[in-house]
Short mmCIF file of C-alpha atoms in Angstrom, two decimals:
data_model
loop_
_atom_site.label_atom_id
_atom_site.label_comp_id
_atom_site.label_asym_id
_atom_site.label_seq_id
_atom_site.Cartn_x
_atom_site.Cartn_y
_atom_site.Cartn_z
CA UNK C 798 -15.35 4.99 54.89
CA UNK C 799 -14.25 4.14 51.61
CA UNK C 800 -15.11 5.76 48.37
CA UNK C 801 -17.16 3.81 46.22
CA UNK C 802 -15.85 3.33 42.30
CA UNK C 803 -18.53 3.60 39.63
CA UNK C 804 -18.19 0.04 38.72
CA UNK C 805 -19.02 -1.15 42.54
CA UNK C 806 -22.40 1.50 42.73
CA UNK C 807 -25.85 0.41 41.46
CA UNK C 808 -26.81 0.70 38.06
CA UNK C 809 -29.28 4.48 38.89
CA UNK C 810 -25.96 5.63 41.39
CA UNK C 811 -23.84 4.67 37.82
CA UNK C 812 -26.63 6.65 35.81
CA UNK C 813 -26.24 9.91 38.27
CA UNK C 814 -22.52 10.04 38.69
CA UNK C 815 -21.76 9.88 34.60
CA UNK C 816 -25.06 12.41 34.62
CA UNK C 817 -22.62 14.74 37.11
CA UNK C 818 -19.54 14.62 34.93
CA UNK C 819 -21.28 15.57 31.80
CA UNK C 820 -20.74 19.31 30.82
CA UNK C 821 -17.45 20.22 28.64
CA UNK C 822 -18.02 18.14 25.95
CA UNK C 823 -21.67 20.16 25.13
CA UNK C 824 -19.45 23.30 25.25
CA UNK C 825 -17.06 21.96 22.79
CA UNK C 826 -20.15 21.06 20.74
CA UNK C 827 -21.62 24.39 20.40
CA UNK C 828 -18.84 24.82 17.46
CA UNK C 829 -20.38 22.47 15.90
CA UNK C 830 -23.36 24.04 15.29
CA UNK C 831 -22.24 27.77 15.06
CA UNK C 832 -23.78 30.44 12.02
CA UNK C 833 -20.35 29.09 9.99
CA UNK C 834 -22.52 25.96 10.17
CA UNK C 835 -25.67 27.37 9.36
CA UNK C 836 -24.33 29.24 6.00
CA UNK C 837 -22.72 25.85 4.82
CA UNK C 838 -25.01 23.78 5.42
CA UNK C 839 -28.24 25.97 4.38
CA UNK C 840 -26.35 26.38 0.96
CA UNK C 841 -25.60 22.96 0.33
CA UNK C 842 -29.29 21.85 0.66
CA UNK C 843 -30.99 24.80 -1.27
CA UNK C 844 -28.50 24.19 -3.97
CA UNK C 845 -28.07 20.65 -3.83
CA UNK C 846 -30.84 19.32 -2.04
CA UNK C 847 -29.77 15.57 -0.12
CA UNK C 848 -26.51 15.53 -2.38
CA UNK C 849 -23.76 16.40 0.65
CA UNK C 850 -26.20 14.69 3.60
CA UNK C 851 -23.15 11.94 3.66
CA UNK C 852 -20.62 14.50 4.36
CA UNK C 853 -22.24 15.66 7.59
CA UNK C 854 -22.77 12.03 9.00
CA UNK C 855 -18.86 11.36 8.02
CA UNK C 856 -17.70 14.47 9.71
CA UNK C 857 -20.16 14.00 12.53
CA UNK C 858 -18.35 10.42 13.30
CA UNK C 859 -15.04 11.94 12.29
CA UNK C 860 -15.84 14.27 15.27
CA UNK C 861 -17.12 11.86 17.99
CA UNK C 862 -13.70 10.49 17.81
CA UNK C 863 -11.62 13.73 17.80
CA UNK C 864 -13.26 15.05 20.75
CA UNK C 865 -12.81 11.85 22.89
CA UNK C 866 -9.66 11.96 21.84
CA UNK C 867 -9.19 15.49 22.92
CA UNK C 868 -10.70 14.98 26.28
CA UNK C 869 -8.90 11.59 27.27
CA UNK C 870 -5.83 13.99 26.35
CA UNK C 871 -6.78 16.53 28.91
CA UNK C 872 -7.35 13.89 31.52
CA UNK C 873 -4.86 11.03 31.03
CA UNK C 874 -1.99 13.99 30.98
CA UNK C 875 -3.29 16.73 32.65
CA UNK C 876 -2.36 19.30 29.97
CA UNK C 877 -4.17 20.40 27.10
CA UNK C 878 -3.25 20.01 23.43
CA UNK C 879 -1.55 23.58 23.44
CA UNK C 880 0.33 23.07 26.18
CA UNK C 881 2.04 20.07 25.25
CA UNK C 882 2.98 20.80 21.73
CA UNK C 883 4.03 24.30 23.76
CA UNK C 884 6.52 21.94 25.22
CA UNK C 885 7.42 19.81 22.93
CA UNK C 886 8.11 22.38 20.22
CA UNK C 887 11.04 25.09 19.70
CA UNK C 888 10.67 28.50 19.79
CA UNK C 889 10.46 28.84 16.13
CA UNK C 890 8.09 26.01 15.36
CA UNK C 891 6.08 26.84 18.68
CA UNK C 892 5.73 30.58 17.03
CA UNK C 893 4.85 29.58 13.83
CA UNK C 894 2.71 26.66 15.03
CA UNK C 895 0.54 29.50 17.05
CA UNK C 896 -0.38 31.59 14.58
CA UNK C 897 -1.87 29.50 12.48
CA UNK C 898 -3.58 27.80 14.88
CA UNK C 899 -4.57 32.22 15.70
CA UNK C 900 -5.85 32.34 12.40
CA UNK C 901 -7.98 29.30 12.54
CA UNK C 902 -9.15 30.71 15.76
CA UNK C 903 -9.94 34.52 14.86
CA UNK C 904 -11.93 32.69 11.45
CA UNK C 905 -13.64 30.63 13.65
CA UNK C 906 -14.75 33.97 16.12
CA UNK C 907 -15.12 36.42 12.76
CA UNK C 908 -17.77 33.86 11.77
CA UNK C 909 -20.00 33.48 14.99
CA UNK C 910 -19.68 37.70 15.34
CA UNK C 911 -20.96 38.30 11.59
CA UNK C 912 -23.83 34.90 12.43
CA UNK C 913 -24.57 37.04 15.22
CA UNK C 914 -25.29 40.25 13.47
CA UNK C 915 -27.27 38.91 10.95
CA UNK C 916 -29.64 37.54 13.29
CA UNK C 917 -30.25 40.81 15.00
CA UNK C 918 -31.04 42.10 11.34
CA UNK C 919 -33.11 39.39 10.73
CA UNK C 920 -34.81 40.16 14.34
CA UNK C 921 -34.71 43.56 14.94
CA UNK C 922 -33.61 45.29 11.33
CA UNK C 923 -30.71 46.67 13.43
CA UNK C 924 -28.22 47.49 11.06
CA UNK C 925 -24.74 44.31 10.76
CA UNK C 926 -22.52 46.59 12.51
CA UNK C 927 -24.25 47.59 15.90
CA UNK C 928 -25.61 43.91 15.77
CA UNK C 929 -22.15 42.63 15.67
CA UNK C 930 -21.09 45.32 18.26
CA UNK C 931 -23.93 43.72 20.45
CA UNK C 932 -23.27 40.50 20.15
CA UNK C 933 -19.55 41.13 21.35
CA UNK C 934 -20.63 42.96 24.32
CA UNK C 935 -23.17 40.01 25.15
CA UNK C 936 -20.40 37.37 24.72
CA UNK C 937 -18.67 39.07 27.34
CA UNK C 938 -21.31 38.92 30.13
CA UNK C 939 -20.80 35.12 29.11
CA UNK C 940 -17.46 34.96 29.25
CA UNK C 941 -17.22 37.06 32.83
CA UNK C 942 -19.05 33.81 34.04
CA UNK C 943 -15.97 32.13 33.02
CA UNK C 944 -13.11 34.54 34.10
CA UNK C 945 -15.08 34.46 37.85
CA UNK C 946 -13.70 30.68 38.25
CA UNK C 947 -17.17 29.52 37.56
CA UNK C 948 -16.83 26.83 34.46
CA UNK C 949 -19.78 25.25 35.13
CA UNK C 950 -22.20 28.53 35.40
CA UNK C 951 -20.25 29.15 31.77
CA UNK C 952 -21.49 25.14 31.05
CA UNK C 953 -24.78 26.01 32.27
CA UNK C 954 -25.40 29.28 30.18
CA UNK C 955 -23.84 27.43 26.94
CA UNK C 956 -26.54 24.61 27.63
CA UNK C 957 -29.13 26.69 27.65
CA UNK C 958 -28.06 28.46 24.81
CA UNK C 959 -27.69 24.99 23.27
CA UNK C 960 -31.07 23.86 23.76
CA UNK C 961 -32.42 27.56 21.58
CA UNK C 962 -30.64 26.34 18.65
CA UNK C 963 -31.85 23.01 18.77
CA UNK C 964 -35.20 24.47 18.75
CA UNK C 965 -34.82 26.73 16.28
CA UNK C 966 -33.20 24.43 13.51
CA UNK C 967 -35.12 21.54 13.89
CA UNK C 968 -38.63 22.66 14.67
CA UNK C 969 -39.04 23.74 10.77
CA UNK C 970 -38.38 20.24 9.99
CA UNK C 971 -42.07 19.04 11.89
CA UNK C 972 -43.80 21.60 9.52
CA UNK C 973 -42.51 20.06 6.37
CA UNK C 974 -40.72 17.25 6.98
CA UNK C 975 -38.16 16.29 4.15
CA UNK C 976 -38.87 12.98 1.87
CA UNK C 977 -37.40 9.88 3.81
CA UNK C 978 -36.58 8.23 0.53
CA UNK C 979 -34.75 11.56 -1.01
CA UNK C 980 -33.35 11.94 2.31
CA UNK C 981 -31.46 8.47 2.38
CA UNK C 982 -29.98 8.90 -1.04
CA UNK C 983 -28.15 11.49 -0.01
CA UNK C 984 -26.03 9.25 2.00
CA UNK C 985 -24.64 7.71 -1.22
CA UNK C 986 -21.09 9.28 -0.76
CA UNK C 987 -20.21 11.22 -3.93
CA UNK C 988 -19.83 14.71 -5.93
CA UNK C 989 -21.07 17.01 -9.10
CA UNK C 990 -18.09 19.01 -9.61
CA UNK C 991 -16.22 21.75 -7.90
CA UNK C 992 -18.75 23.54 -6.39
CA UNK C 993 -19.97 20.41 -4.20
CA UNK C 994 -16.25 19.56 -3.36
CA UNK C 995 -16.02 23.37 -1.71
CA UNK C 996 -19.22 22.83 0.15
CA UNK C 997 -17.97 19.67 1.05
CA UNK C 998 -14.72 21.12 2.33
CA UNK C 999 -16.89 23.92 4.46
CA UNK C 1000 -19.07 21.51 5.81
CA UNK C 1001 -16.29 19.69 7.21
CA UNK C 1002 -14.60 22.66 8.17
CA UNK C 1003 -17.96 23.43 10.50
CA UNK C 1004 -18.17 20.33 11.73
CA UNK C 1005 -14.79 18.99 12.66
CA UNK C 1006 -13.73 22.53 13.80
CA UNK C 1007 -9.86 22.99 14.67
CA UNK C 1008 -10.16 25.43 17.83
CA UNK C 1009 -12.58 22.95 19.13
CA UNK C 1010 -10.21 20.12 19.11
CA UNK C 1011 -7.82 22.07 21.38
CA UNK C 1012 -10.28 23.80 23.70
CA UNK C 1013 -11.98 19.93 24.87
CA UNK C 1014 -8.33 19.07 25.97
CA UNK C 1015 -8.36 22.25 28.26
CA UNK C 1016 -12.07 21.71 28.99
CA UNK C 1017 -11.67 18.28 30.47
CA UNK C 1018 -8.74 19.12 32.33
CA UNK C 1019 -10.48 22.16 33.84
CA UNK C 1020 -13.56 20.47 35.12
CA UNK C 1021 -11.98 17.36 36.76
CA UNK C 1022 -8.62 18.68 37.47
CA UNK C 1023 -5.93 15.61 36.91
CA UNK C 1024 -5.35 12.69 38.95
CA UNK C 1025 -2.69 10.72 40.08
CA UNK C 1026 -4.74 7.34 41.02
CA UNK C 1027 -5.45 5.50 37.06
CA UNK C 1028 -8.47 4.44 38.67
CA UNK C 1029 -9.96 7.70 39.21
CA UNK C 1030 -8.65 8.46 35.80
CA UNK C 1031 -9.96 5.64 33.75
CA UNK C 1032 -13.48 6.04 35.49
CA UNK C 1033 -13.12 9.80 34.05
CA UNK C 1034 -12.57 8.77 30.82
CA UNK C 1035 -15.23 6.36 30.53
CA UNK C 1036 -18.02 8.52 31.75
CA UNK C 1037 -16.49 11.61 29.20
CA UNK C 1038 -17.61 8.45 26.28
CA UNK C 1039 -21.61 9.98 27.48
CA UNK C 1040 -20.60 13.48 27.73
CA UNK C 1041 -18.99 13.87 23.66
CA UNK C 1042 -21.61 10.89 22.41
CA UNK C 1043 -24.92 12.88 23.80
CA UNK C 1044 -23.19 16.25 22.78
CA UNK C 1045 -22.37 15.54 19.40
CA UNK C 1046 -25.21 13.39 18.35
CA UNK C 1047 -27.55 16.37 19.60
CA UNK C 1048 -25.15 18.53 17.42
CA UNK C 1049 -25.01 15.49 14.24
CA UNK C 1050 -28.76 15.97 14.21
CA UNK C 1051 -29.09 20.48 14.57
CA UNK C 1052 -26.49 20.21 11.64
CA UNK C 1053 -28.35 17.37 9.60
CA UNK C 1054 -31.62 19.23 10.06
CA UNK C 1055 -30.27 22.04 8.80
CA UNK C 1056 -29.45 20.38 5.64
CA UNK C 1057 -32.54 18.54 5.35
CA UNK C 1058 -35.15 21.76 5.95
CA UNK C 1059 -33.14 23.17 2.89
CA UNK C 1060 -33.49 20.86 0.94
CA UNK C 1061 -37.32 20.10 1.37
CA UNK C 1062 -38.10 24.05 1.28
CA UNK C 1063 -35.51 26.19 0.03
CA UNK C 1064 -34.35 23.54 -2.95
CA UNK C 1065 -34.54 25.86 -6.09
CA UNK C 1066 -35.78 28.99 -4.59
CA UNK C 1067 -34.49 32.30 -5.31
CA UNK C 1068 -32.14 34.28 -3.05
CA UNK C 1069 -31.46 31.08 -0.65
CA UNK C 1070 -27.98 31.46 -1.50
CA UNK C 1071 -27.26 34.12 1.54
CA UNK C 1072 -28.84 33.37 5.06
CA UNK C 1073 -30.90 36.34 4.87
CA UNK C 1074 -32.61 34.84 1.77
CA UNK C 1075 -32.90 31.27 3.67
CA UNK C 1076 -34.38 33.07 6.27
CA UNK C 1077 -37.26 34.93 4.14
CA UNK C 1078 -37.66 32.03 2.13
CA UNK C 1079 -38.22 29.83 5.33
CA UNK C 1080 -40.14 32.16 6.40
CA UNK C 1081 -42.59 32.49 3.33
CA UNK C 1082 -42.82 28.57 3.38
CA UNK C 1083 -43.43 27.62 6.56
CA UNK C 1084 -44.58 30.71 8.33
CA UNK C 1085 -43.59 33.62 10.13
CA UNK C 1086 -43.80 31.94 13.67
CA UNK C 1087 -41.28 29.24 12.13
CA UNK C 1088 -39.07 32.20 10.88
CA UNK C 1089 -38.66 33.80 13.75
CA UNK C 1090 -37.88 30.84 15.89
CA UNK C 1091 -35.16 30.18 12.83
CA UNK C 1092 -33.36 33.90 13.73
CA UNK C 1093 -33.82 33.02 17.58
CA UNK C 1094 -31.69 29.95 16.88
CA UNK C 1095 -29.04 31.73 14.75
CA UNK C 1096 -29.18 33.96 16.95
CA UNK C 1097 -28.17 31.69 20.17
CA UNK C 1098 -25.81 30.01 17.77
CA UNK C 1099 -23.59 33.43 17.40
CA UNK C 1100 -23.82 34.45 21.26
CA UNK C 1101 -22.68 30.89 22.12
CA UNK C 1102 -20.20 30.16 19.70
CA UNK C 1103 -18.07 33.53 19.63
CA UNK C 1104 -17.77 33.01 23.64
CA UNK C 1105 -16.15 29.44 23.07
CA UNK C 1106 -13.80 30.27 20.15
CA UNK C 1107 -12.67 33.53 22.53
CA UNK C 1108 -12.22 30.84 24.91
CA UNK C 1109 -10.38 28.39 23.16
CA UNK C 1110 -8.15 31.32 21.60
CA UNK C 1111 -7.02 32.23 25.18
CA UNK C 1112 -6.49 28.75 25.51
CA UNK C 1113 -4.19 28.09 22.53
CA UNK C 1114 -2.11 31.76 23.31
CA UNK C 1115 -1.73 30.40 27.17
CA UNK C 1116 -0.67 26.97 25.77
CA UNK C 1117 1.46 27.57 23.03
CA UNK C 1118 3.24 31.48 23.67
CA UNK C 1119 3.02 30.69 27.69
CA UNK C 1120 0.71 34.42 27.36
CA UNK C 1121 -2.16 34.74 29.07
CA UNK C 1122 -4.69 37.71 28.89
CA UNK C 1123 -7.45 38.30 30.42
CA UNK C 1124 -10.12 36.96 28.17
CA UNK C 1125 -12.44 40.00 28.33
CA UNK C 1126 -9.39 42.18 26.83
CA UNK C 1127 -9.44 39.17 24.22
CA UNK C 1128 -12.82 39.63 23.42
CA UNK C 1129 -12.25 43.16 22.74
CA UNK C 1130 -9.38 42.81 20.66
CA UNK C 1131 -10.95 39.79 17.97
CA UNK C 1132 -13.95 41.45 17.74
CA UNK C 1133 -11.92 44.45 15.23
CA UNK C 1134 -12.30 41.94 12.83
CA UNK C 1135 -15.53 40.64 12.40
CA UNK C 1136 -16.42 44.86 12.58
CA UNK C 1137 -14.35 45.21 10.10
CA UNK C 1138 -16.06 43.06 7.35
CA UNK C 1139 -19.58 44.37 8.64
CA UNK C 1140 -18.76 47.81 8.10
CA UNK C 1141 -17.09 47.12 4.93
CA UNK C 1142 -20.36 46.06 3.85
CA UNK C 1143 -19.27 41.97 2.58
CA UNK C 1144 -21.80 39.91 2.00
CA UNK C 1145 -22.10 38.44 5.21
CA UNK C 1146 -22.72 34.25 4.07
CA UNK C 1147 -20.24 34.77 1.61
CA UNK C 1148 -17.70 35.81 4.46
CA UNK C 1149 -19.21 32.58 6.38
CA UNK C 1150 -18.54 29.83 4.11
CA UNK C 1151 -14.95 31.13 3.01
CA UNK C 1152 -13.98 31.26 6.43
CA UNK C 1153 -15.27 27.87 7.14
CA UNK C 1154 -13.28 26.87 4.59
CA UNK C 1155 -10.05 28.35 6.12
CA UNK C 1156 -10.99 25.92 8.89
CA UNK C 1157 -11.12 22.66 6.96
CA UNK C 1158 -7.40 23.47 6.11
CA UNK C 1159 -6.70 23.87 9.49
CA UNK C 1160 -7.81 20.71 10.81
CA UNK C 1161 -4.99 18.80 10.07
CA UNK C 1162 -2.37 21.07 12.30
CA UNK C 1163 -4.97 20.02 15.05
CA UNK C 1164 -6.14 16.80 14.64
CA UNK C 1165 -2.61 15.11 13.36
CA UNK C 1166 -0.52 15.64 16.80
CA UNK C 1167 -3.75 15.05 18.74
CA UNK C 1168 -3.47 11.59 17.06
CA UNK C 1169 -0.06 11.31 17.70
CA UNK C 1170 0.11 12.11 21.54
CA UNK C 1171 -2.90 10.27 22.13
CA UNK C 1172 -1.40 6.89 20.81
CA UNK C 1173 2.61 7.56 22.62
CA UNK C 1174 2.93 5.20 25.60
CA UNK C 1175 4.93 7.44 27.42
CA UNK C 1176 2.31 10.27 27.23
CA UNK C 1177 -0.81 8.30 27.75
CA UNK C 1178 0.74 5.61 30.14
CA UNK C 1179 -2.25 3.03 30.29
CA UNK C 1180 -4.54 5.29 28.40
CA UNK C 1181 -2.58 4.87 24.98
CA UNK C 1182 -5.12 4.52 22.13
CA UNK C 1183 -6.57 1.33 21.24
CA UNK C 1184 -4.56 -0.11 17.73
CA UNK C 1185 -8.85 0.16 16.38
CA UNK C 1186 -8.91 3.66 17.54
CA UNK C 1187 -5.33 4.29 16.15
CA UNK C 1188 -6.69 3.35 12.67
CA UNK C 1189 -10.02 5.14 13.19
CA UNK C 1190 -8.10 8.12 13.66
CA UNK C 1191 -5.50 8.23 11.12
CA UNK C 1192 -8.16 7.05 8.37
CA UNK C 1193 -10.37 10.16 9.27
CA UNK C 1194 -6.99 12.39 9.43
CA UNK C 1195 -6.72 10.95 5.87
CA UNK C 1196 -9.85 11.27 4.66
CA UNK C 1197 -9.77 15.11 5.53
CA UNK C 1198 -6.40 15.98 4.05
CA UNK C 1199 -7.19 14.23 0.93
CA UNK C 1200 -10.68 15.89 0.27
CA UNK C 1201 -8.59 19.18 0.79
CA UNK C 1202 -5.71 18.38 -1.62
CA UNK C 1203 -8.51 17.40 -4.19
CA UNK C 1204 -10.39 20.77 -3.71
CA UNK C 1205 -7.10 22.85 -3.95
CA UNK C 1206 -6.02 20.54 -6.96
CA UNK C 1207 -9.61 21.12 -9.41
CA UNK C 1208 -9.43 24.88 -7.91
CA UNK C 1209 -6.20 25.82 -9.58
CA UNK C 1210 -7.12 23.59 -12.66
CA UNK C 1211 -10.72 26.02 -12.62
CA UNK C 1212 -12.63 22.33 -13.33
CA UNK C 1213 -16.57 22.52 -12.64
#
């Protein structure tokens, strides 16, 4: 009997298949709202109320579009982003090429570790450097779900994990909800000096998150292996349109929430300035039920998100130095650093925002050769980007270069 393509099923058979397929693109999305996330966005809105609310739609839409991008990659080729530029680059470049994109990665893991810890202080008063001990010992029973050959238990348990944070950064927002009005101005794109361009620039670091944009690729290809009928593959691609638009608009609105529940509450309040502070401040104005549902979230948010950067690390080492190690030894070996700063005793948002930071600069080393690849003929075959898409792509590649030439630019000059 012959198989059935989605276009020749019934509308509900259409509905269940695409409901099948969806999975890796809700992993991918848990960088998106990971504590780096949290710290950026709580201090934009307690500082600056609705000011930067623009800057997370744009990099929310920047992001759709990356990760599609990232995923048709995976699928159309059957290789992910690593392992292409692994092939396409000399030793040299390849080298050089991986450790930044190491860097990026070990940021984006020193981040979720130290988002972890604090919400075990928050919790539990445990001191930052058994919570971030904890927290990498609980990312590993996560990631053994992966190294067992069983991606979508891993999918499962990030799911879950992605409906806590959900919960815990939006339910503040139905105690006081923010002023619609106040809210919309915010989408006025625009600036009040350096300070907002730096926010700016870690809010889009958070959001459009480098080690995310190489893991989808791998993701993709992991979970529906590679083709060699363009049938099967351009049915693929389609449905993966559902998985990254339902992942990252569920992610768009956690991240927007964020922003707006600081703004309404925390706006002008002591201390908010550090997530601890957020956190007691939340806490005094909206009540301790709401605060602890708040740490449960950041909480979830640290677990889930230092599992997927260790994965996507693996991922860009296997891709681009042709290495692999087994991910638990991984684990054990980026954790040093996040332990590092939490013993040293850094102020732990502090260490969250500069690190997103480090990110937005490391978008571009991502995103440009995703663009690239994903618009050659003789890489994508019938799957080459739309000339639309083309320009949607380069314009946000643009858009996020600029904004970090501009911040680097009024940094050096010390403007305010």
């Amino acid at each position: 009997m012959a198989v059935s393509t989605l276009s020749e099923r019934t509308a509900p058979a259409r509905v269940w298949s695409r409901l099948l397929l969806l999975g890796p693109a809700f992993v991918a999305a848990i960088a998106y709202v990971d504590p780096g996330n949290v710290a950026a966005n709580l201090t934009a809105g307690a500082s600056y109320g609705y000011l930067l609310v623009w800057v997370l739609v744009a990099a929310n839409a920047m992001a759709v579009l990356v990760q599609y991008q990232s995923a048709k990659l995976g699928l159309a080729t059957g290789m992910s982003l690593p392992e292409i530029l692994g092939k396409r680059l000399g030793n040299r470049r390849r080298r050089a090429y991986w450790a930044q994109a190491e860097i990026v990665a070990g940021a984006t893991d020193m981040a979720e570790v130290i988002g972890g810890a604090v919400a075990l202080n928050l919790l539990f008063g445990l001191p930052l450097l058994a919570g971030g001990i904890i927290i990498g010992l609980a990312s590993m029973l996560l990631l053994s779900l992966q190294s067992n050959r069983s991606q979508k238990s891993f999918e499962v348990a990030i799911l879950i994990l992605l409906g806590v944070i959900a919960v815990g950064f939006v339910s503040g927002l139905f105690v006081n909800p923010p002023d619609a009005g106040s809210a919309l101005t915010g989408l006025v794109p625009r600036f009040e000096g350096t300070d907002t361009i730096l926010l700016a620039a870690s809010m889009l670091g958070a959001t459009v998150m480098p080690h995310a944009i190489y893991l989808h690729s791998a993701l993709a290809r992991d979970r529906h292996g590679f083709s060699e009928n363009p049938a099967v593959r351009t049915r693929l691609i389609r449905a993966t349109r559902f998985d990254v638009a339902g992942a990252l608009l569920l992610a768009g609105v956690v991240n927007i929430a964020m922003l707006l529940l600081a703004a309404s509450s925390l706006r002008g309040v002591e201390g908010t300035d550090t997530i601890a502070g957020a956190h007691a401040a939340v806490t005094s104005a909206l009540g301790p039920a709401i605060g602890v549902v708040f740490a449960i979230g950041l909480l979830a948010s640290g677990l889930a998100s230092t599992s997927v950067g260790c994965y996507a690390g693996a991922t860009i080492m296997g891709g681009l130095l042709k290495v692999r190690i087994p991910l638990l030894t991984r684990r054990v070996i980026t954790l040093i650093p996040a332990l590092a700063i939490l013993g040293a005793g850094i102020e732990p948002t502090l260490a969250l925002v500069l690190s997103q930071v480090l990110l937005s600069f490391g978008i571009p080393f991502a995103l440009i050769p995703l663009i690239r690849l994903t618009g050659k003929r003789e890489v994508m075959g019938i799957h080459t980007d739309s000339t639309p898409l083309k320009i949607a792509g380069w314009t946000s590649a643009t858009l996020i270069v600029g904004l970090n030439c501009v911040l680097i630019a009024l940094t050096a000059l010390g403007v305010s």
